[in-house]
Every structure is written in C-alpha cells, then in structure tokens.
Amino acid sequence: MTLSPARSVLHGTRNRSLVVCSALAAALVAVMAATMVIGDYPLTILEVLDTLTGGGSDRDRYVVFNVRLPRLLMAIACGVGLAISGAIMQSLLRNPLASPELLGISGGASVAAVAGTLIFGLTGLALVGAAFVGGSVIAGVLLIAASRQGASSYRIVLAGVGIAFVCIAIVGFIIKRAQLNQAQDALRWITGSIDATPWRDVWVLLAVLAIAMPLVFAASRILPQLELGEQRAAGLGVAVGSARAWILVTAVFLAASVTAFIGPVAFVALSAPAIARGMVGRGSAAIAASALVGAVIMPLSDLAAQYALGKSVPVGIVTGMVGAVYLLWLLARPKGQRT
C-alpha cells in the first residue's frame, strides 16, 4: 500500500523519533554504568550488578546504595524535570531562549527556598512548596506580561532576565545576614549541588515527576496548536488563556521542585530542548527526547564535576560553563536559524 505524502512524512518522523529516543536511552544506560563504576572506590560493572541483586561486600553495598545510586537517580530526575520544563516554556513562548533560569522562575524559587531554609527552617515537601510559590509568583508576572498586546516573546525573556538579577540580589542579601555555617551551605546550594543526596529527597522528586507526567502528556497534545498562534489555536477549539496558564504552572512546578532540592542548576533547561528539537523536530516527540537529553546531561555533568576538574565541584558550575558557551553560540546564529 502506497502512503499519502502527509502520512509518509508522519511515518518518517515517527521512525526518526524512535531511533533518536532509542539512541538516547542507550547513551543514558552507558552514562549510568560509568557513574556507578567510576570513583575513589572503583567497581567493575559485574560487581555493581552483583551488589544490586543482593550480593557484594558490605563496602560495595554502602558505596552503591548510600553514595552512588541515590546521587545518580537524583541527577537523572533533575535532568528530566529541568529539560521538560524548558521544552514546555520554549514551545509555549515560541522562543528558544525561554527557560526557567533566564525567565527568573528559578530565581524566584531560589529566593523562596533560601528564605525557607535559612529563616524558617523548612525541609522536604514544605521546601518544595515554598519554592513552587516563589517560582509561581514570577511566572504570574510573566504571564500577565505575555497577555499584553504587542508583548513579544523576546521582551518577556528580557523582563525575565531582569527579574532573575533582582532575585540573585535578594538571595545574596539573605545569605549575607545568615550565620556563617548556614551561609556556606546556602552558597553551595545556589551553585547547584547533588552532593550527599538522601534517599528521602530522591523519592520526593520522583513522586513530583510522577504527578507531573499526566499534565506533561496533556500539554504535549496542546502545545503544537498553541505554536500556530492564539487565533488559530482558538479556531481549533483550544481555550488559549486557561491552557497557557495550566501548562505554565506545570513547567513551574517541575523547575521549582528541582531547584528546591539541588539549587538553580544553570542551562540544562535551555540546552536540552534545543538539542532534542535538532534531533526530532517539534511536538510531543521533542518533549520525550528533551527528557532523555536532560537525563543524560545531568549525570554526565555531575561525573565531570566530581573528577574531570581535578577537584569535586558543584554540578551547576559545569552546566553553567558549558551552557554559557551554548548560549553565546545560540545568540550568534542568525535569527532564522534559531530552533
């Protein structure tokens, strides 16, 4: 049977997405294996598998279950959350520069999280809630700005950058007034760190992702219509105002939750969706590919942060260095080539 041109293109797109996602999944498995075997206490892959299935020495079990596995799972969960959040925001605003850190949403979440930690002593779900409120306030301001006539996406991004700098100043002020030991912990947190991740935080963040996934799936069905423009989307039966609001809330929920646990890790939400779109194009497949790219980038960056720089540093330093280069490259490209 001969396929029509439209169906042929759709079939080719699906095959391409399947190949890309399969390759990214294989890359993720390779990164996971490297993360589990490389370290000050080296293990072979067979020793890791033996330990995971109930064997291994006491030291092997401690290293695997108390040190490397929770850190690995936290890195993957954070990468997935940030990448999906960035993919949603970039699609919603139709701007490749839209991401939680550049829009100030991570900054708002950071202000609330730092204040909640240093002033009110919040932890766990309470800290996630505080970060979500902080990010939501900034998102609300941007949503109001986006609803104004003539407000381009680039103006919204510039407004977000300004808000982000204000948030940085507020965080600095709070840390300056904190006690020395608290300030040191907060300073390490605001650079983005996955050190000494407890299993409790891993389970909470995985629960956050599980709660958000149905909303992400629903958003992936609506975003292609919103990318056509408000009038066309409304003509297709989309309630544009309410759809934009709950989709943005979903993105904020993911970004704020990650920020609450490991701090404002830079540029993962910006670069992962762009890489994915270059591989598979736009639509729901791009969101799935973005999640996989984020899941690869974060543990790989954390591995580099631990061993590649000669001294263990927070993962946010590595993502910031790589992401800054990517951002400069993106800005240097002609506007028509920014995907």
mmCIF file of C-alpha atoms in Angstrom:
data_model
loop_
_atom_site.group_PDB
_atom_site.id
_atom_site.type_symbol
_atom_site.label_atom_id
_atom_site.label_comp_id
_atom_site.label_asym_id
_atom_site.label_seq_id
_atom_site.Cartn_x
_atom_site.Cartn_y
_atom_site.Cartn_z
ATOM 1 C CA MET A 1 0.000 0.000 0.000
ATOM 2 C CA THR A 2 1.318 3.432 -1.014
ATOM 3 C CA LEU A 3 1.183 6.056 1.721
ATOM 4 C CA SER A 4 -0.012 9.590 1.008
ATOM 5 C CA PRO A 5 2.685 12.319 1.222
ATOM 6 C CA ALA A 6 1.358 13.557 4.590
ATOM 7 C CA ARG A 7 1.241 10.064 6.079
ATOM 8 C CA SER A 8 4.671 9.295 4.631
ATOM 9 C CA VAL A 9 6.148 12.354 6.369
ATOM 10 C CA LEU A 10 4.404 11.440 9.631
ATOM 11 C CA HIS A 11 5.652 7.852 9.376
ATOM 12 C CA GLY A 12 9.203 9.068 8.719
ATOM 13 C CA THR A 13 9.016 11.474 11.673
ATOM 14 C CA ARG A 14 7.852 8.699 13.995
ATOM 15 C CA ASN A 15 10.634 6.395 12.839
ATOM 16 C CA ARG A 16 13.195 9.143 13.331
ATOM 17 C CA SER A 17 11.871 9.885 16.811
ATOM 18 C CA LEU A 18 12.001 6.210 17.716
ATOM 19 C CA VAL A 19 15.603 5.906 16.529
ATOM 20 C CA VAL A 20 16.670 9.084 18.342
ATOM 21 C CA CYS A 21 14.960 8.136 21.599
ATOM 22 C CA SER A 22 16.434 4.634 21.424
ATOM 23 C CA ALA A 23 19.926 6.072 20.904
ATOM 24 C CA LEU A 24 19.446 8.481 23.812
ATOM 25 C CA ALA A 25 18.211 5.641 26.027
ATOM 26 C CA ALA A 26 21.327 3.639 25.147
ATOM 27 C CA ALA A 27 23.501 6.674 25.931
ATOM 28 C CA LEU A 28 21.723 7.017 29.286
ATOM 29 C CA VAL A 29 22.461 3.378 30.140
ATOM 30 C CA ALA A 30 26.141 3.943 29.287
ATOM 31 C CA VAL A 31 26.302 7.081 31.451
ATOM 32 C CA MET A 32 24.579 5.263 34.326
ATOM 33 C CA ALA A 33 27.119 2.442 34.106
ATOM 34 C CA ALA A 34 30.025 4.894 34.076
ATOM 35 C CA THR A 35 28.615 6.754 37.070
ATOM 36 C CA MET A 36 28.289 3.564 39.089
ATOM 37 C CA VAL A 37 31.786 2.209 38.386
ATOM 38 C CA ILE A 38 33.945 5.373 38.399
ATOM 39 C CA GLY A 39 35.019 6.830 41.719
ATOM 40 C CA ASP A 40 37.556 6.878 44.521
ATOM 41 C CA TYR A 41 36.413 3.337 45.264
ATOM 42 C CA PRO A 42 36.320 1.789 41.762
ATOM 43 C CA LEU A 43 33.951 -1.046 40.975
ATOM 44 C CA THR A 44 33.532 -3.223 37.901
ATOM 45 C CA ILE A 45 30.172 -3.419 36.183
ATOM 46 C CA LEU A 46 29.860 -7.062 37.311
ATOM 47 C CA GLU A 47 30.455 -6.025 40.925
ATOM 48 C CA VAL A 48 27.787 -3.330 40.607
ATOM 49 C CA LEU A 49 25.275 -5.780 39.140
ATOM 50 C CA ASP A 50 26.102 -8.332 41.836
ATOM 51 C CA THR A 51 25.557 -5.710 44.536
ATOM 52 C CA LEU A 52 22.279 -4.510 43.021
ATOM 53 C CA THR A 53 20.955 -8.075 43.021
ATOM 54 C CA GLY A 54 21.743 -8.687 46.696
ATOM 55 C CA GLY A 55 25.401 -9.704 46.651
ATOM 56 C CA GLY A 56 28.603 -7.760 47.158
ATOM 57 C CA SER A 57 30.610 -6.895 50.250
ATOM 58 C CA ASP A 58 29.433 -4.504 52.945
ATOM 59 C CA ARG A 59 31.631 -1.781 51.481
ATOM 60 C CA ASP A 60 30.294 -2.403 47.978
ATOM 61 C CA ARG A 61 26.713 -2.176 49.231
ATOM 62 C CA TYR A 62 27.431 1.044 51.111
ATOM 63 C CA VAL A 63 29.078 2.683 48.091
ATOM 64 C CA VAL A 64 26.358 1.561 45.686
ATOM 65 C CA PHE A 65 23.227 2.113 47.781
ATOM 66 C CA ASN A 66 24.247 5.020 50.004
ATOM 67 C CA VAL A 67 26.525 7.055 47.773
ATOM 68 C CA ARG A 68 26.277 6.458 44.029
ATOM 69 C CA LEU A 69 22.773 5.189 43.318
ATOM 70 C CA PRO A 70 20.816 7.967 45.093
ATOM 71 C CA ARG A 71 23.093 10.580 43.541
ATOM 72 C CA LEU A 72 22.622 9.056 40.091
ATOM 73 C CA LEU A 73 18.837 8.852 40.386
ATOM 74 C CA MET A 74 18.657 12.420 41.693
ATOM 75 C CA ALA A 75 20.756 13.644 38.756
ATOM 76 C CA ILE A 76 18.512 11.830 36.262
ATOM 77 C CA ALA A 77 15.305 13.084 37.903
ATOM 78 C CA CYS A 78 16.616 16.657 37.981
ATOM 79 C CA GLY A 79 17.720 16.477 34.351
ATOM 80 C CA VAL A 80 14.330 15.168 33.255
ATOM 81 C CA GLY A 81 12.430 17.786 35.246
ATOM 82 C CA LEU A 82 14.503 20.719 34.019
ATOM 83 C CA ALA A 83 14.537 19.551 30.393
ATOM 84 C CA ILE A 84 10.759 19.088 30.252
ATOM 85 C CA SER A 85 10.213 22.439 31.955
ATOM 86 C CA GLY A 86 12.458 24.163 29.422
ATOM 87 C CA ALA A 87 10.833 22.370 26.474
ATOM 88 C CA ILE A 88 7.369 23.457 27.613
ATOM 89 C CA MET A 89 8.401 27.081 28.150
ATOM 90 C CA GLN A 90 10.210 27.357 24.821
ATOM 91 C CA SER A 91 7.248 25.880 22.987
ATOM 92 C CA LEU A 92 4.711 27.984 24.876
ATOM 93 C CA LEU A 93 6.559 31.270 24.235
ATOM 94 C CA ARG A 94 7.874 30.145 20.832
ATOM 95 C CA ASN A 95 11.328 31.322 21.856
ATOM 96 C CA PRO A 96 14.494 29.162 22.092
ATOM 97 C CA LEU A 97 15.800 31.431 24.874
ATOM 98 C CA ALA A 98 12.879 30.738 27.199
ATOM 99 C CA SER A 99 13.975 28.670 30.199
ATOM 100 C CA PRO A 100 13.406 28.770 33.979
ATOM 101 C CA GLU A 101 16.748 30.399 34.753
ATOM 102 C CA LEU A 102 16.571 33.112 32.052
ATOM 103 C CA LEU A 103 12.917 33.899 32.813
ATOM 104 C CA GLY A 104 13.661 34.359 36.506
ATOM 105 C CA ILE A 105 11.494 31.437 37.611
ATOM 106 C CA SER A 106 14.447 29.537 39.062
ATOM 107 C CA GLY A 107 15.477 32.791 40.731
ATOM 108 C CA GLY A 108 12.068 33.194 42.343
ATOM 109 C CA ALA A 109 12.152 29.587 43.502
ATOM 110 C CA SER A 110 15.666 30.164 44.874
ATOM 111 C CA VAL A 111 14.582 33.206 46.891
ATOM 112 C CA ALA A 112 11.722 31.272 48.453
ATOM 113 C CA ALA A 113 13.859 28.175 49.078
ATOM 114 C CA VAL A 114 16.764 30.093 50.624
ATOM 115 C CA ALA A 115 14.416 32.131 52.805
ATOM 116 C CA GLY A 116 12.507 28.988 53.772
ATOM 117 C CA THR A 117 15.714 27.164 54.687
ATOM 118 C CA LEU A 118 17.660 29.916 56.470
ATOM 119 C CA ILE A 119 14.806 31.844 58.066
ATOM 120 C CA PHE A 120 12.001 29.330 58.616
ATOM 121 C CA GLY A 121 13.947 26.036 58.691
ATOM 122 C CA LEU A 122 11.819 24.331 56.021
ATOM 123 C CA THR A 123 12.770 20.930 54.571
ATOM 124 C CA GLY A 124 11.291 18.230 52.323
ATOM 125 C CA LEU A 125 7.827 18.863 50.859
ATOM 126 C CA ALA A 126 7.467 22.171 52.705
ATOM 127 C CA LEU A 127 10.597 23.420 50.940
ATOM 128 C CA VAL A 128 9.272 22.227 47.575
ATOM 129 C CA GLY A 129 6.034 24.078 48.274
ATOM 130 C CA ALA A 130 7.883 27.271 49.152
ATOM 131 C CA ALA A 131 9.998 27.062 46.001
ATOM 132 C CA PHE A 132 6.882 26.448 43.920
ATOM 133 C CA VAL A 133 5.211 29.537 45.366
ATOM 134 C CA GLY A 134 8.304 31.643 44.662
ATOM 135 C CA GLY A 135 8.548 30.418 41.083
ATOM 136 C CA SER A 136 4.799 30.824 40.576
ATOM 137 C CA VAL A 137 4.900 34.482 41.598
ATOM 138 C CA ILE A 138 7.479 35.205 38.894
ATOM 139 C CA ALA A 139 5.570 33.076 36.385
ATOM 140 C CA GLY A 140 2.394 35.012 37.173
ATOM 141 C CA VAL A 141 4.144 38.300 36.460
ATOM 142 C CA LEU A 142 5.429 36.945 33.146
ATOM 143 C CA LEU A 143 2.014 35.522 32.255
ATOM 144 C CA ILE A 144 0.440 38.941 32.777
ATOM 145 C CA ALA A 145 3.167 40.495 30.643
ATOM 146 C CA ALA A 146 2.618 37.897 27.925
ATOM 147 C CA SER A 147 -1.107 38.681 27.825
ATOM 148 C CA ARG A 148 -0.476 42.329 26.920
ATOM 149 C CA GLN A 149 -0.936 43.310 23.322
ATOM 150 C CA GLY A 150 2.356 43.724 21.498
ATOM 151 C CA ALA A 151 4.415 41.952 24.128
ATOM 152 C CA SER A 152 6.880 39.870 22.101
ATOM 153 C CA SER A 153 8.492 36.746 23.479
ATOM 154 C CA TYR A 154 11.908 38.414 23.418
ATOM 155 C CA ARG A 155 10.630 41.285 25.580
ATOM 156 C CA ILE A 156 9.284 38.713 28.015
ATOM 157 C CA VAL A 157 12.685 36.990 28.114
ATOM 158 C CA LEU A 158 14.413 40.324 28.753
ATOM 159 C CA ALA A 159 11.961 41.054 31.556
ATOM 160 C CA GLY A 160 12.712 37.621 32.996
ATOM 161 C CA VAL A 161 16.466 38.280 32.878
ATOM 162 C CA GLY A 162 15.935 41.487 34.832
ATOM 163 C CA ILE A 163 13.817 39.656 37.408
ATOM 164 C CA ALA A 164 16.490 36.952 37.686
ATOM 165 C CA PHE A 165 19.116 39.558 38.630
ATOM 166 C CA VAL A 166 16.802 41.026 41.264
ATOM 167 C CA CYS A 167 16.336 37.537 42.716
ATOM 168 C CA ILE A 168 20.101 36.994 42.789
ATOM 169 C CA ALA A 169 20.477 40.218 44.773
ATOM 170 C CA ILE A 170 17.783 39.141 47.252
ATOM 171 C CA VAL A 171 19.395 35.730 47.732
ATOM 172 C CA GLY A 172 22.757 37.415 48.329
ATOM 173 C CA PHE A 173 21.185 39.704 50.926
ATOM 174 C CA ILE A 174 19.590 36.772 52.783
ATOM 175 C CA ILE A 175 22.847 34.796 52.789
ATOM 176 C CA LYS A 176 24.795 37.837 53.969
ATOM 177 C CA ARG A 177 22.580 38.095 57.049
ATOM 178 C CA ALA A 178 22.730 34.362 57.829
ATOM 179 C CA GLN A 179 25.154 32.648 60.188
ATOM 180 C CA LEU A 180 28.481 31.556 58.688
ATOM 181 C CA ASN A 181 27.764 27.796 58.586
ATOM 182 C CA GLN A 182 24.293 28.385 57.133
ATOM 183 C CA ALA A 183 25.707 30.804 54.569
ATOM 184 C CA GLN A 184 28.286 28.243 53.431
ATOM 185 C CA ASP A 185 25.597 25.590 52.949
ATOM 186 C CA ALA A 186 23.377 28.041 51.077
ATOM 187 C CA LEU A 187 26.257 29.204 48.885
ATOM 188 C CA ARG A 188 26.983 25.616 47.850
ATOM 189 C CA TRP A 189 23.277 25.089 47.214
ATOM 190 C CA ILE A 190 22.844 28.116 44.935
ATOM 191 C CA THR A 191 25.635 26.832 42.658
ATOM 192 C CA GLY A 192 23.659 23.599 42.126
ATOM 193 C CA SER A 193 24.881 20.540 44.017
ATOM 194 C CA ILE A 194 23.873 16.873 44.243
ATOM 195 C CA ASP A 195 26.382 16.008 46.980
ATOM 196 C CA ALA A 196 25.214 13.727 49.813
ATOM 197 C CA THR A 197 21.742 13.191 48.361
ATOM 198 C CA PRO A 198 19.489 11.303 50.830
ATOM 199 C CA TRP A 199 17.032 8.715 49.574
ATOM 200 C CA ARG A 200 14.175 10.800 51.026
ATOM 201 C CA ASP A 201 14.826 13.609 48.554
ATOM 202 C CA VAL A 202 15.094 11.153 45.673
ATOM 203 C CA TRP A 203 11.692 9.621 46.426
ATOM 204 C CA VAL A 204 10.037 13.031 46.814
ATOM 205 C CA LEU A 205 11.384 14.286 43.485
ATOM 206 C CA LEU A 206 10.412 11.056 41.714
ATOM 207 C CA ALA A 207 6.915 11.490 43.165
ATOM 208 C CA VAL A 208 6.850 15.051 41.802
ATOM 209 C CA LEU A 209 7.728 13.750 38.337
ATOM 210 C CA ALA A 210 5.058 11.058 38.570
ATOM 211 C CA ILE A 211 2.437 13.676 39.480
ATOM 212 C CA ALA A 212 3.515 15.986 36.661
ATOM 213 C CA MET A 213 3.713 13.395 33.871
ATOM 214 C CA PRO A 214 -0.043 13.264 33.067
ATOM 215 C CA LEU A 215 -0.041 17.067 32.792
ATOM 216 C CA VAL A 216 3.072 16.959 30.602
ATOM 217 C CA PHE A 217 1.398 14.412 28.315
ATOM 218 C CA ALA A 218 -1.697 16.601 28.058
ATOM 219 C CA ALA A 219 0.467 19.654 27.360
ATOM 220 C CA SER A 220 2.294 17.830 24.559
ATOM 221 C CA ARG A 221 -1.052 17.434 22.776
ATOM 222 C CA ILE A 222 -1.951 21.132 23.041
ATOM 223 C CA LEU A 223 1.401 22.885 22.553
ATOM 224 C CA PRO A 224 1.630 22.205 18.770
ATOM 225 C CA GLN A 225 -1.694 24.002 18.370
ATOM 226 C CA LEU A 226 -0.593 26.931 20.547
ATOM 227 C CA GLU A 227 2.563 27.256 18.433
ATOM 228 C CA LEU A 228 0.309 28.112 15.468
ATOM 229 C CA GLY A 229 -0.704 31.345 17.219
ATOM 230 C CA GLU A 230 -3.523 32.316 19.551
ATOM 231 C CA GLN A 231 -6.145 32.928 16.842
ATOM 232 C CA ARG A 232 -5.518 29.650 15.036
ATOM 233 C CA ALA A 233 -5.398 27.708 18.287
ATOM 234 C CA ALA A 234 -8.701 29.240 19.372
ATOM 235 C CA GLY A 235 -10.142 28.318 15.993
ATOM 236 C CA LEU A 236 -9.136 24.715 16.657
ATOM 237 C CA GLY A 237 -11.124 24.743 19.888
ATOM 238 C CA VAL A 238 -8.311 25.434 22.371
ATOM 239 C CA ALA A 239 -9.152 27.609 25.380
ATOM 240 C CA VAL A 240 -5.963 29.594 24.937
ATOM 241 C CA GLY A 241 -5.942 31.533 28.219
ATOM 242 C CA SER A 242 -6.596 28.612 30.542
ATOM 243 C CA ALA A 243 -4.353 26.265 28.523
ATOM 244 C CA ARG A 244 -1.398 28.642 28.726
ATOM 245 C CA ALA A 245 -1.957 29.095 32.460
ATOM 246 C CA TRP A 246 -2.028 25.423 33.478
ATOM 247 C CA ILE A 247 0.769 24.474 31.085
ATOM 248 C CA LEU A 248 2.966 27.217 32.557
ATOM 249 C CA VAL A 249 2.068 26.061 36.078
ATOM 250 C CA THR A 250 3.218 22.560 35.132
ATOM 251 C CA ALA A 251 6.571 23.888 33.894
ATOM 252 C CA VAL A 252 6.993 25.993 37.033
ATOM 253 C CA PHE A 253 6.133 23.028 39.257
ATOM 254 C CA LEU A 254 8.897 20.946 37.675
ATOM 255 C CA ALA A 255 11.552 23.677 37.683
ATOM 256 C CA ALA A 256 10.749 24.824 41.229
ATOM 257 C CA SER A 257 10.797 21.291 42.607
ATOM 258 C CA VAL A 258 14.243 20.610 41.158
ATOM 259 C CA THR A 259 15.503 23.977 42.391
ATOM 260 C CA ALA A 260 14.250 23.278 45.903
ATOM 261 C CA PHE A 261 16.422 20.187 46.208
ATOM 262 C CA ILE A 262 19.647 20.952 44.344
ATOM 263 C CA GLY A 263 19.574 24.672 43.653
ATOM 264 C CA PRO A 264 19.296 26.615 40.395
ATOM 265 C CA VAL A 265 21.324 24.425 38.022
ATOM 266 C CA ALA A 266 22.077 26.560 35.006
ATOM 267 C CA PHE A 267 21.328 25.981 31.324
ATOM 268 C CA VAL A 268 20.069 22.367 31.358
ATOM 269 C CA ALA A 269 16.530 23.597 30.739
ATOM 270 C CA LEU A 270 17.829 25.859 27.967
ATOM 271 C CA SER A 271 20.081 23.482 26.046
ATOM 272 C CA ALA A 272 18.385 20.072 26.387
ATOM 273 C CA PRO A 273 15.204 21.023 24.444
ATOM 274 C CA ALA A 274 17.250 22.710 21.705
ATOM 275 C CA ILE A 275 19.363 19.579 21.281
ATOM 276 C CA ALA A 276 16.225 17.439 21.179
ATOM 277 C CA ARG A 277 14.486 19.646 18.620
ATOM 278 C CA GLY A 278 17.539 19.432 16.404
ATOM 279 C CA MET A 279 17.214 15.660 16.506
ATOM 280 C CA VAL A 280 13.462 15.060 16.179
ATOM 281 C CA GLY A 281 11.770 18.384 15.417
ATOM 282 C CA ARG A 282 8.915 19.773 17.465
ATOM 283 C CA GLY A 283 5.850 18.268 19.132
ATOM 284 C CA SER A 284 5.381 15.575 21.757
ATOM 285 C CA ALA A 285 8.383 13.629 20.470
ATOM 286 C CA ALA A 286 10.600 16.642 21.210
ATOM 287 C CA ILE A 287 9.406 16.690 24.819
ATOM 288 C CA ALA A 288 10.213 12.981 25.238
ATOM 289 C CA ALA A 289 13.608 13.449 23.590
ATOM 290 C CA SER A 290 14.242 16.536 25.754
ATOM 291 C CA ALA A 291 13.622 14.448 28.869
ATOM 292 C CA LEU A 292 16.148 11.856 27.687
ATOM 293 C CA VAL A 293 18.718 14.510 26.769
ATOM 294 C CA GLY A 294 18.335 16.057 30.217
ATOM 295 C CA ALA A 295 18.645 12.623 31.809
ATOM 296 C CA VAL A 296 21.977 12.166 30.007
ATOM 297 C CA ILE A 297 23.338 15.697 30.522
ATOM 298 C CA MET A 298 22.873 15.914 34.286
ATOM 299 C CA PRO A 299 24.665 12.713 35.447
ATOM 300 C CA LEU A 300 27.356 13.260 32.808
ATOM 301 C CA SER A 301 27.884 16.820 34.083
ATOM 302 C CA ASP A 302 27.910 15.557 37.671
ATOM 303 C CA LEU A 303 30.550 12.971 36.747
ATOM 304 C CA ALA A 304 32.669 15.712 35.180
ATOM 305 C CA ALA A 305 32.122 17.908 38.239
ATOM 306 C CA GLN A 306 33.450 15.158 40.505
ATOM 307 C CA TYR A 307 36.515 14.030 38.581
ATOM 308 C CA ALA A 308 37.268 15.997 35.410
ATOM 309 C CA LEU A 309 38.236 19.326 37.011
ATOM 310 C CA GLY A 310 40.793 17.941 39.441
ATOM 311 C CA LYS A 311 38.618 18.698 42.466
ATOM 312 C CA SER A 312 34.985 17.926 43.211
ATOM 313 C CA VAL A 313 32.797 20.960 42.456
ATOM 314 C CA PRO A 314 29.008 21.505 42.358
ATOM 315 C CA VAL A 315 27.407 20.273 39.159
ATOM 316 C CA GLY A 316 25.976 23.720 38.475
ATOM 317 C CA ILE A 317 29.474 25.017 37.763
ATOM 318 C CA VAL A 318 29.925 22.511 34.926
ATOM 319 C CA THR A 319 26.473 23.075 33.415
ATOM 320 C CA GLY A 320 26.995 26.824 33.725
ATOM 321 C CA MET A 321 30.332 26.726 31.900
ATOM 322 C CA VAL A 322 29.027 24.538 29.070
ATOM 323 C CA GLY A 323 25.660 26.287 28.913
ATOM 324 C CA ALA A 324 27.179 29.756 28.703
ATOM 325 C CA VAL A 325 29.141 28.719 25.621
ATOM 326 C CA TYR A 326 25.972 27.256 24.116
ATOM 327 C CA LEU A 327 24.005 30.453 24.853
ATOM 328 C CA LEU A 328 26.653 32.627 23.168
ATOM 329 C CA TRP A 329 26.617 30.319 20.153
ATOM 330 C CA LEU A 330 22.811 30.459 20.012
ATOM 331 C CA LEU A 331 22.778 34.266 20.183
ATOM 332 C CA ALA A 332 25.436 34.469 17.459
ATOM 333 C CA ARG A 333 23.345 32.479 14.999
ATOM 334 C CA PRO A 334 21.053 34.298 12.541
ATOM 335 C CA LYS A 335 17.553 34.667 13.943
ATOM 336 C CA GLY A 336 16.040 32.417 11.312
ATOM 337 C CA GLN A 337 18.327 29.529 12.273
ATOM 338 C CA ARG A 338 17.429 29.522 15.997
ATOM 339 C CA THR A 339 15.347 26.419 16.534
#
